Backbone as ProteinMPNN parsed JSONL, in Angstrom:
{"seq_chain_A": "MLKVKICTVIGAVGGAIATAMGGWNAALQALVIFMGIDYATGLMVAGIFHASPKTSGGGLESQAGFKGLCRKFMMLLIVLAANQIDVLVGVHYVRDAVIIAFCTNELISILENAGLMGLPIPKAMKNAIEILKKKEQQEGVHNG", "coords_chain_A": {"N_chain_A": [[-1.347, 23.489, 37.276], [-3.652, 22.008, 36.676], [-3.148, 21.484, 34.012], [-1.008, 19.688, 34.173], [-2.277, 17.503, 35.38], [-4.153, 16.825, 33.407], [-2.444, 16.136, 31.274], [-1.182, 13.961, 32.473], [-3.301, 12.135, 32.774], [-4.022, 11.748, 30.066], [-1.628, 10.67, 29.12], [-1.511, 8.304, 30.667], [-3.817, 6.93, 29.79], [-3.229, 6.699, 27.045], [-0.886, 5.167, 27.237], [-1.917, 2.817, 28.358], [-3.611, 1.946, 26.309], [-1.754, 1.561, 24.211], [-0.206, -0.469, 25.373], [-2.113, -2.534, 25.564], [-2.345, -3.038, 22.904], [-0.076, -4.352, 22.308], [2.185, -2.899, 22.719], [4.012, 0.117, 22.033], [5.634, 0.317, 19.136], [7.853, 0.294, 16.257], [6.262, -0.748, 14.201], [3.53, -0.287, 14.948], [3.683, 2.466, 15.154], [4.254, 3.134, 12.48], [1.849, 2.31, 11.269], [-0.021, 4.074, 12.449], [0.964, 6.514, 11.506], [0.696, 6.131, 8.702], [-2.088, 5.908, 8.598], [-2.823, 8.479, 9.4], [-1.69, 10.03, 7.321], [-3.148, 9.022, 5.151], [-5.762, 9.779, 5.865], [-5.477, 12.589, 5.948], [-4.696, 13.139, 3.285], [-6.959, 12.238, 2.01], [-8.817, 14.121, 2.914], [-7.732, 16.356, 1.63], [-8.078, 15.65, -1.08], [-10.867, 15.685, -1.247], [-11.6, 18.206, -0.118], [-10.011, 20.205, -1.333], [-9.398, 19.472, -4.004], [-11.796, 18.505, -4.879], [-12.406, 15.898, -5.773], [-13.19, 13.484, -4.734], [-14.001, 10.075, -4.759], [-15.816, 9.116, -3.022], [-17.95, 10.663, -2.416], [-20.935, 12.164, -3.761], [-20.653, 14.634, -5.123], [-17.954, 14.863, -5.118], [-16.762, 16.436, -3.218], [-16.077, 17.583, 0.182], [-17.672, 15.786, 2.755], [-19.337, 15.348, 5.701], [-20.292, 12.881, 6.666], [-18.942, 10.972, 5.115], [-16.318, 11.471, 5.932], [-16.543, 10.791, 8.65], [-17.154, 8.08, 8.437], [-14.729, 7.188, 7.416], [-13.027, 7.673, 9.611], [-14.196, 5.898, 11.416], [-13.618, 3.464, 10.167], [-10.835, 3.451, 10.401], [-10.572, 3.377, 13.177], [-11.685, 0.86, 13.593], [-9.732, -0.688, 12.369], [-7.661, -0.387, 14.218], [-8.837, -1.678, 16.382], [-8.857, -4.275, 15.39], [-6.115, -4.753, 15.281], [-5.652, -4.74, 18.028], [-7.137, -7.049, 18.729], [-5.673, -8.952, 17.279], [-3.252, -8.851, 18.646], [-4.089, -9.95, 21.037], [-4.548, -12.549, 20.208], [-1.92, -13.313, 19.672], [-0.96, -13.27, 22.339], [-2.599, -15.213, 23.508], [-1.958, -17.563, 22.063], [0.731, -17.617, 22.342], [2.66, -16.563, 20.619], [4.472, -14.266, 18.455], [3.776, -12.874, 16.099], [1.309, -12.533, 14.779], [-0.007, -10.068, 15.269], [1.881, -8.289, 14.11], [1.755, -9.132, 11.442], [-0.866, -8.431, 10.799], [-0.691, -5.652, 11.121], [1.18, -5.047, 9.103], [-0.314, -5.761, 6.844], [-2.419, -3.882, 7.011], [-0.915, -1.516, 6.815], [0.012, -1.742, 4.193], [-2.415, -1.59, 2.811], [-3.181, 1.021, 3.533], [-1.107, 2.465, 2.324], [-1.627, 1.978, -0.376], [-4.052, 3.348, -0.596], [-3.154, 5.942, -0.068], [-1.553, 6.369, -2.316], [-3.547, 6.246, -4.282], [-4.99, 8.539, -3.571], [-3.034, 10.454, -4.108], [-2.893, 10.191, -6.875], [-5.471, 11.08, -7.541], [-5.115, 13.71, -6.957], [-3.681, 14.525, -9.042], [-1.01, 13.904, -9.206], [1.677, 12.333, -10.865], [1.569, 8.889, -11.13], [3.592, 6.072, -11.171], [3.295, 3.711, -13.849], [3.546, 0.96, -13.241], [2.865, 0.917, -10.543], [0.231, 1.826, -10.672], [-0.91, -0.31, -12.09], [-0.545, -2.386, -10.23], [-2.183, -1.493, -8.149], [-4.679, -1.562, -9.418], [-4.922, -4.323, -9.9], [-5.027, -5.285, -7.254], [-7.374, -4.0, -6.408], [-9.298, -5.186, -8.113], [-9.085, -7.833, -7.29], [-9.941, -7.583, -4.661], [-12.59, -6.759, -5.095], [-13.598, -9.037, -6.381], [-13.349, -10.925, -4.332], [-15.124, -9.8, -2.557], [-17.526, -10.171, -3.915], [-17.68, -12.958, -3.928], [-17.706, -13.504, -1.197], [-19.722, -11.938, -0.214]], "CA_chain_A": [[-1.58, 22.239, 37.951], [-4.656, 21.29, 35.902], [-2.486, 21.032, 32.796], [-0.225, 18.501, 34.532], [-3.222, 16.409, 35.604], [-4.711, 16.436, 32.103], [-1.371, 15.442, 30.554], [-0.975, 12.673, 33.139], [-4.42, 11.256, 32.417], [-3.888, 11.408, 28.645], [-0.475, 9.766, 29.028], [-1.869, 7.005, 31.248], [-4.764, 6.281, 28.882], [-2.481, 6.341, 25.842], [0.001, 4.061, 27.583], [-2.732, 1.608, 28.543], [-4.068, 1.514, 24.984], [-0.584, 1.041, 23.499], [0.153, -1.739, 26.0], [-3.113, -3.521, 25.152], [-2.117, -3.333, 21.487], [1.202, -5.026, 22.158], [3.285, -1.956, 22.927], [4.283, 1.101, 20.985], [6.882, 0.011, 18.453], [7.943, 0.869, 14.915], [5.138, -1.209, 13.372], [2.329, 0.457, 15.318], [3.938, 3.859, 14.789], [4.098, 3.244, 11.028], [0.425, 2.224, 10.952], [-0.688, 5.326, 12.843], [1.421, 7.546, 10.57], [0.039, 5.877, 7.415], [-3.504, 6.244, 8.757], [-2.907, 9.945, 9.413], [-1.412, 10.524, 5.968], [-4.281, 8.669, 4.31], [-6.916, 10.623, 6.206], [-5.17, 13.962, 5.535], [-4.746, 13.25, 1.824], [-8.375, 12.099, 1.644], [-9.421, 15.442, 3.125], [-7.255, 17.239, 0.566], [-8.736, 15.254, -2.329], [-12.261, 16.139, -1.211], [-11.756, 19.613, 0.223], [-9.287, 21.119, -2.222], [-9.478, 19.053, -5.406], [-13.188, 18.111, -5.162], [-12.288, 14.718, -6.629], [-13.382, 12.278, -3.926], [-14.955, 9.107, -5.298], [-16.667, 8.67, -1.921], [-19.116, 11.546, -2.301], [-21.565, 12.376, -5.068], [-20.086, 15.81, -5.782], [-16.496, 14.827, -5.039], [-16.272, 17.339, -2.18], [-16.119, 17.154, 1.577], [-18.961, 15.398, 3.304], [-19.031, 14.923, 7.068], [-20.573, 11.461, 6.846], [-17.845, 10.22, 4.503], [-15.176, 11.624, 6.833], [-16.808, 10.023, 9.863], [-17.011, 6.673, 8.077], [-13.296, 6.941, 7.313], [-12.495, 7.573, 10.972], [-14.706, 4.645, 11.992], [-12.827, 2.368, 9.577], [-9.494, 3.473, 10.994], [-10.747, 2.897, 14.547], [-11.882, -0.584, 13.496], [-8.424, -1.273, 12.093], [-6.935, -0.446, 15.489], [-9.454, -2.746, 17.185], [-8.389, -5.555, 14.843], [-4.743, -4.896, 15.778], [-5.815, -5.121, 19.434], [-7.551, -8.454, 18.749], [-4.542, -9.757, 16.801], [-2.304, -8.937, 19.748], [-4.627, -10.902, 22.007], [-4.283, -13.884, 19.66], [-0.504, -13.562, 19.98], [-0.844, -13.574, 23.771], [-3.306, -16.464, 23.753], [-1.264, -18.687, 21.453], [2.132, -17.565, 22.754], [3.518, -16.227, 19.479], [4.729, -12.827, 18.341], [3.762, -12.463, 14.699], [-0.022, -12.264, 14.236], [-0.202, -8.611, 15.332], [2.723, -7.633, 13.11], [1.224, -9.457, 10.112], [-2.058, -7.595, 10.623], [-0.228, -4.273, 10.936], [1.783, -4.939, 7.767], [-1.411, -5.784, 5.866], [-3.105, -2.591, 7.056], [0.004, -0.498, 6.278], [-0.02, -1.896, 2.74], [-3.701, -1.052, 2.368], [-3.135, 2.479, 3.686], [-0.199, 2.994, 1.307], [-2.362, 1.959, -1.643], [-5.017, 4.452, -0.543], [-2.381, 7.194, -0.181], [-1.189, 6.495, -3.733], [-4.776, 6.592, -5.004], [-5.253, 9.953, -3.289], [-2.045, 11.243, -4.854], [-3.337, 10.173, -8.267], [-6.647, 11.944, -7.647], [-4.626, 15.088, -6.884], [-2.991, 14.83, -10.286], [0.394, 13.505, -9.191], [1.921, 11.196, -11.764], [1.845, 7.636, -10.442], [4.205, 5.15, -12.143], [2.364, 2.733, -14.428], [3.63, -0.31, -12.512], [2.101, 1.078, -9.307], [-1.185, 1.874, -11.062], [-1.318, -1.672, -12.421], [-0.615, -3.151, -8.984], [-3.377, -1.028, -7.431], [-5.848, -2.081, -10.134], [-4.994, -5.765, -9.646], [-5.49, -5.467, -5.881], [-8.781, -3.587, -6.346], [-10.109, -6.214, -8.767], [-9.08, -9.01, -6.416], [-10.795, -7.242, -3.519], [-13.971, -6.769, -5.57], [-13.966, -10.425, -6.626], [-13.525, -11.564, -3.032], [-16.352, -9.248, -2.006], [-18.643, -10.813, -4.596], [-17.738, -14.351, -3.49], [-17.975, -13.573, 0.242], [-20.869, -11.111, 0.144]], "C_chain_A": [[-2.599, 21.391, 37.182], [-4.038, 20.714, 34.631], [-1.693, 19.751, 33.058], [-1.142, 17.297, 34.725], [-3.796, 15.898, 34.283], [-3.67, 15.654, 31.308], [-1.112, 14.062, 31.15], [-2.061, 11.684, 32.766], [-4.307, 10.809, 30.958], [-2.728, 10.43, 28.446], [-0.793, 8.376, 29.547], [-2.822, 6.237, 30.326], [-4.052, 5.825, 27.611], [-1.546, 5.169, 26.081], [-0.749, 2.75, 27.737], [-3.199, 1.058, 27.194], [-2.906, 0.897, 24.207], [-0.162, -0.316, 24.062], [-0.82, -2.837, 25.575], [-2.926, -3.933, 23.695], [-0.762, -3.987, 21.248], [2.398, -4.116, 22.304], [3.478, -1.041, 21.729], [5.629, 0.765, 20.383], [6.837, 0.599, 17.042], [6.753, 0.47, 14.043], [3.868, -0.415, 13.673], [2.483, 1.935, 14.963], [3.736, 4.056, 13.293], [2.62, 3.212, 10.649], [-0.293, 3.528, 11.277], [-0.292, 6.47, 11.903], [0.74, 7.368, 9.213], [-1.434, 6.246, 7.486], [-3.704, 7.76, 8.73], [-2.691, 10.544, 8.032], [-2.6, 10.238, 5.053], [-5.476, 9.567, 4.601], [-6.688, 12.063, 5.724], [-5.245, 14.108, 4.012], [-6.174, 13.058, 1.313], [-9.116, 13.414, 1.824], [-9.005, 16.418, 2.032], [-7.947, 16.937, -0.757], [-10.151, 15.809, -2.369], [-12.371, 17.651, -1.045], [-11.122, 20.584, -0.741], [-9.514, 20.777, -3.693], [-10.895, 18.663, -5.838], [-13.241, 16.9, -6.092], [-12.496, 13.415, -5.86], [-14.386, 11.334, -4.582], [-15.961, 8.642, -4.233], [-17.874, 9.558, -1.691], [-19.655, 11.838, -3.694], [-20.965, 13.561, -5.824], [-18.572, 15.856, -5.759], [-15.918, 15.688, -3.94], [-16.338, 16.734, -0.79], [-17.548, 16.826, 1.988], [-18.688, 14.803, 4.683], [-19.268, 13.435, 7.283], [-19.458, 10.597, 6.264], [-16.605, 10.296, 5.388], [-15.34, 10.803, 8.094], [-16.67, 8.532, 9.599], [-15.531, 6.302, 7.981], [-12.65, 6.802, 8.68], [-12.957, 6.284, 11.65], [-13.927, 3.446, 11.456], [-11.441, 2.305, 10.206], [-9.544, 2.993, 12.451], [-10.918, 1.374, 14.554], [-10.571, -1.296, 13.198], [-7.622, -1.415, 13.385], [-7.528, -1.512, 16.411], [-9.014, -4.127, 16.693], [-6.943, -5.802, 15.257], [-4.769, -5.339, 17.241], [-6.188, -6.6, 19.536], [-6.41, -9.367, 18.3], [-3.487, -9.904, 17.887], [-2.786, -9.942, 20.797], [-4.469, -12.342, 21.516], [-2.83, -14.259, 19.907], [-0.329, -13.998, 21.429], [-1.443, -14.95, 24.065], [-2.511, -17.68, 23.27], [0.213, -18.738, 21.864], [3.1, -17.342, 21.609], [3.685, -14.713, 19.409], [4.706, -12.352, 16.891], [2.381, -12.138, 14.137], [-0.272, -10.762, 14.178], [0.607, -7.907, 14.244], [2.24, -7.916, 11.693], [-0.005, -8.599, 9.809], [-1.645, -6.149, 10.358], [0.379, -4.089, 9.551], [0.7, -4.921, 6.694], [-2.133, -4.441, 5.839], [-2.214, -1.469, 6.529], [0.007, -0.545, 4.756], [-1.305, -1.299, 2.165], [-3.711, 0.479, 2.453], [-2.235, 3.112, 2.622], [-0.87, 3.02, -0.06], [-3.348, 3.123, -1.69], [-4.317, 5.806, -0.68], [-1.99, 7.43, -1.64], [-2.403, 6.84, -4.591], [-5.104, 8.065, -4.802], [-4.291, 10.847, -4.054], [-2.432, 11.311, -6.328], [-4.534, 11.078, -8.492], [-6.273, 13.422, -7.561], [-3.868, 15.485, -8.141], [-1.513, 14.506, -10.277], [0.585, 12.323, -10.135], [2.314, 9.958, -10.942], [2.437, 6.684, -11.484], [3.223, 4.055, -12.577], [2.381, 1.408, -13.664], [2.82, -0.237, -11.216], [0.609, 1.119, -9.612], [-1.702, 0.468, -11.353], [-1.476, -2.518, -11.163], [-1.868, -2.774, -8.192], [-4.626, -1.594, -8.091], [-6.026, -3.581, -9.883], [-5.535, -6.017, -8.247], [-6.959, -5.08, -5.731], [-9.693, -4.653, -6.951], [-10.202, -7.464, -7.894], [-10.005, -8.777, -5.219], [-12.264, -7.285, -3.916], [-14.452, -8.193, -5.814], [-14.207, -11.163, -5.315], [-14.803, -11.071, -2.371], [-17.585, -9.895, -2.614], [-18.803, -12.245, -4.093], [-18.109, -14.477, -2.023], [-19.243, -12.84, 0.631], [-22.136, -11.73, -0.266]], "O_chain_A": [[-2.42, 20.18, 37.054], [-4.361, 19.598, 34.223], [-1.713, 18.832, 32.24], [-0.821, 16.194, 34.282], [-3.909, 14.691, 34.069], [-3.988, 14.616, 30.728], [-0.853, 13.105, 30.42], [-1.775, 10.523, 32.474], [-4.477, 9.629, 30.652], [-2.847, 9.47, 27.685], [-0.395, 7.379, 28.944], [-2.651, 5.037, 30.109], [-4.247, 4.698, 27.155], [-1.423, 4.281, 25.238], [-0.277, 1.699, 27.301], [-3.181, -0.152, 26.97], [-3.055, -0.169, 23.611], [0.199, -1.215, 23.303], [-0.398, -3.95, 25.261], [-3.301, -5.037, 23.299], [-0.35, -4.156, 20.1], [3.524, -4.532, 22.034], [3.155, -1.379, 20.59], [6.658, 0.909, 21.042], [5.898, 1.31, 16.683], [6.288, 1.27, 13.231], [3.208, 0.074, 12.757], [1.529, 2.577, 14.524], [3.115, 5.034, 12.875], [2.179, 3.994, 9.806], [-1.081, 4.026, 10.473], [-1.13, 7.299, 11.547], [0.257, 8.341, 8.633], [-1.975, 6.83, 6.547], [-4.643, 8.258, 8.109], [-3.414, 11.45, 7.618], [-3.013, 11.097, 4.274], [-6.126, 10.059, 3.679], [-7.59, 12.682, 5.161], [-5.793, 15.089, 3.509], [-6.557, 13.646, 0.302], [-9.944, 13.785, 0.992], [-9.818, 17.213, 1.559], [-8.355, 17.852, -1.473], [-10.59, 16.339, -3.39], [-13.144, 18.301, -1.748], [-11.643, 21.68, -0.949], [-9.782, 21.651, -4.517], [-11.16, 18.511, -7.03], [-14.003, 16.869, -7.058], [-12.03, 12.36, -6.29], [-15.495, 11.745, -4.924], [-16.859, 7.854, -4.533], [-18.73, 9.244, -0.864], [-18.924, 11.769, -4.682], [-20.79, 13.492, -7.041], [-17.966, 16.774, -6.31], [-14.704, 15.685, -3.735], [-16.616, 15.548, -0.612], [-18.497, 17.512, 1.608], [-17.9, 13.866, 4.815], [-18.515, 12.792, 8.014], [-19.076, 9.593, 6.866], [-15.915, 9.294, 5.575], [-14.384, 10.183, 8.561], [-16.135, 7.797, 10.429], [-15.129, 5.223, 8.418], [-11.82, 5.917, 8.891], [-12.189, 5.653, 12.376], [-13.613, 2.52, 12.204], [-10.938, 1.222, 10.507], [-8.647, 2.278, 12.898], [-10.367, 0.684, 15.412], [-10.324, -2.386, 13.714], [-6.982, -2.441, 13.616], [-6.792, -2.176, 17.141], [-8.821, -5.041, 17.495], [-6.575, -6.939, 15.554], [-3.998, -6.21, 17.644], [-5.612, -7.326, 20.347], [-6.205, -10.435, 18.876], [-2.89, -10.971, 18.03], [-1.991, -10.688, 21.369], [-4.276, -13.253, 22.32], [-2.535, -15.386, 20.304], [0.364, -14.974, 21.713], [-0.851, -15.75, 24.789], [-2.405, -18.687, 23.969], [0.861, -19.778, 21.746], [4.218, -17.858, 21.615], [3.107, -13.976, 20.208], [5.524, -11.521, 16.497], [2.301, -11.507, 13.083], [-0.702, -10.243, 13.148], [0.091, -7.037, 13.542], [2.305, -7.039, 10.832], [-0.163, -8.102, 8.694], [-2.192, -5.499, 9.468], [0.12, -3.081, 8.892], [0.787, -4.15, 5.738], [-2.427, -3.917, 4.764], [-2.707, -0.559, 5.862], [0.004, 0.498, 4.102], [-1.277, -0.592, 1.158], [-4.198, 1.149, 1.542], [-2.558, 4.169, 2.081], [-0.702, 3.976, -0.817], [-3.462, 3.803, -2.71], [-4.834, 6.711, -1.335], [-2.083, 8.551, -2.14], [-2.299, 7.639, -5.522], [-5.457, 8.761, -5.754], [-4.69, 11.881, -4.589], [-2.312, 12.362, -6.957], [-4.614, 11.766, -9.509], [-7.015, 14.284, -8.03], [-3.46, 16.636, -8.292], [-0.817, 14.804, -11.249], [-0.251, 11.422, -10.191], [3.268, 9.989, -10.164], [1.86, 6.504, -12.557], [2.435, 3.549, -11.779], [1.33, 0.8, -13.465], [2.167, -1.207, -10.833], [-0.189, 0.517, -8.895], [-2.793, 0.098, -10.92], [-2.434, -3.282, -11.043], [-2.535, -3.643, -7.63], [-5.535, -2.057, -7.402], [-7.145, -4.052, -9.679], [-6.405, -6.869, -8.064], [-7.708, -5.746, -5.017], [-10.731, -4.987, -6.38], [-11.265, -8.073, -7.775], [-10.755, -9.668, -4.819], [-13.096, -7.791, -3.162], [-15.592, -8.524, -5.49], [-15.158, -11.936, -5.198], [-15.49, -11.84, -1.698], [-18.573, -10.139, -1.922], [-19.922, -12.7, -3.857], [-18.757, -15.448, -1.632], [-19.791, -13.092, 1.704], [-23.203, -11.16, -0.038]]}, "name": "protein", "num_of_chains": 1, "seq": "MLKVKICTVIGAVGGAIATAMGGWNAALQALVIFMGIDYATGLMVAGIFHASPKTSGGGLESQAGFKGLCRKFMMLLIVLAANQIDVLVGVHYVRDAVIIAFCTNELISILENAGLMGLPIPKAMKNAIEILKKKEQQEGVHNG"}
C-alpha cells in the first residue's frame, strides 16, 4: 500500500512538472535523454579515463559533478521559463527553440566526452566543435 502511495505522489509531481514545462513530448524527452547521456559520459571520462578537463587531476570530483547537475537543472528551469513565454505571447515555438539549442549543446558535450575517451571523432565534427567553442569564448569575453 505504501508503494502505491509513493508511486502516486511521484507520478503526480512528475506530471505537474512536465505540464508546467509544456507537456512531455519528443523534444523534452530528447533533452532529458541527452542530458543523461552527457552526465553519464562525463562521469566515465572522469571516473574511468581520468581525463576530465573540469578537475585538476582529471578524475572524479564531487563538486564538479554537483556543478554539472546544477547546470542541467538550470537548463530545465530555462525550458520552464521559455514555455511560460509561449503561454504569455500565445505562440508555440519559443520552448522548442530553447530545447533544440540545449540538445545541440548537449550533443557537442557528448562528442567531446567521446573524444576524451579516445573514440575517433570525424575531423569535420572536431572543427565544428572548435568553431562553436571559440565563438562561445568570444561572446563570453564581450559579454563578461
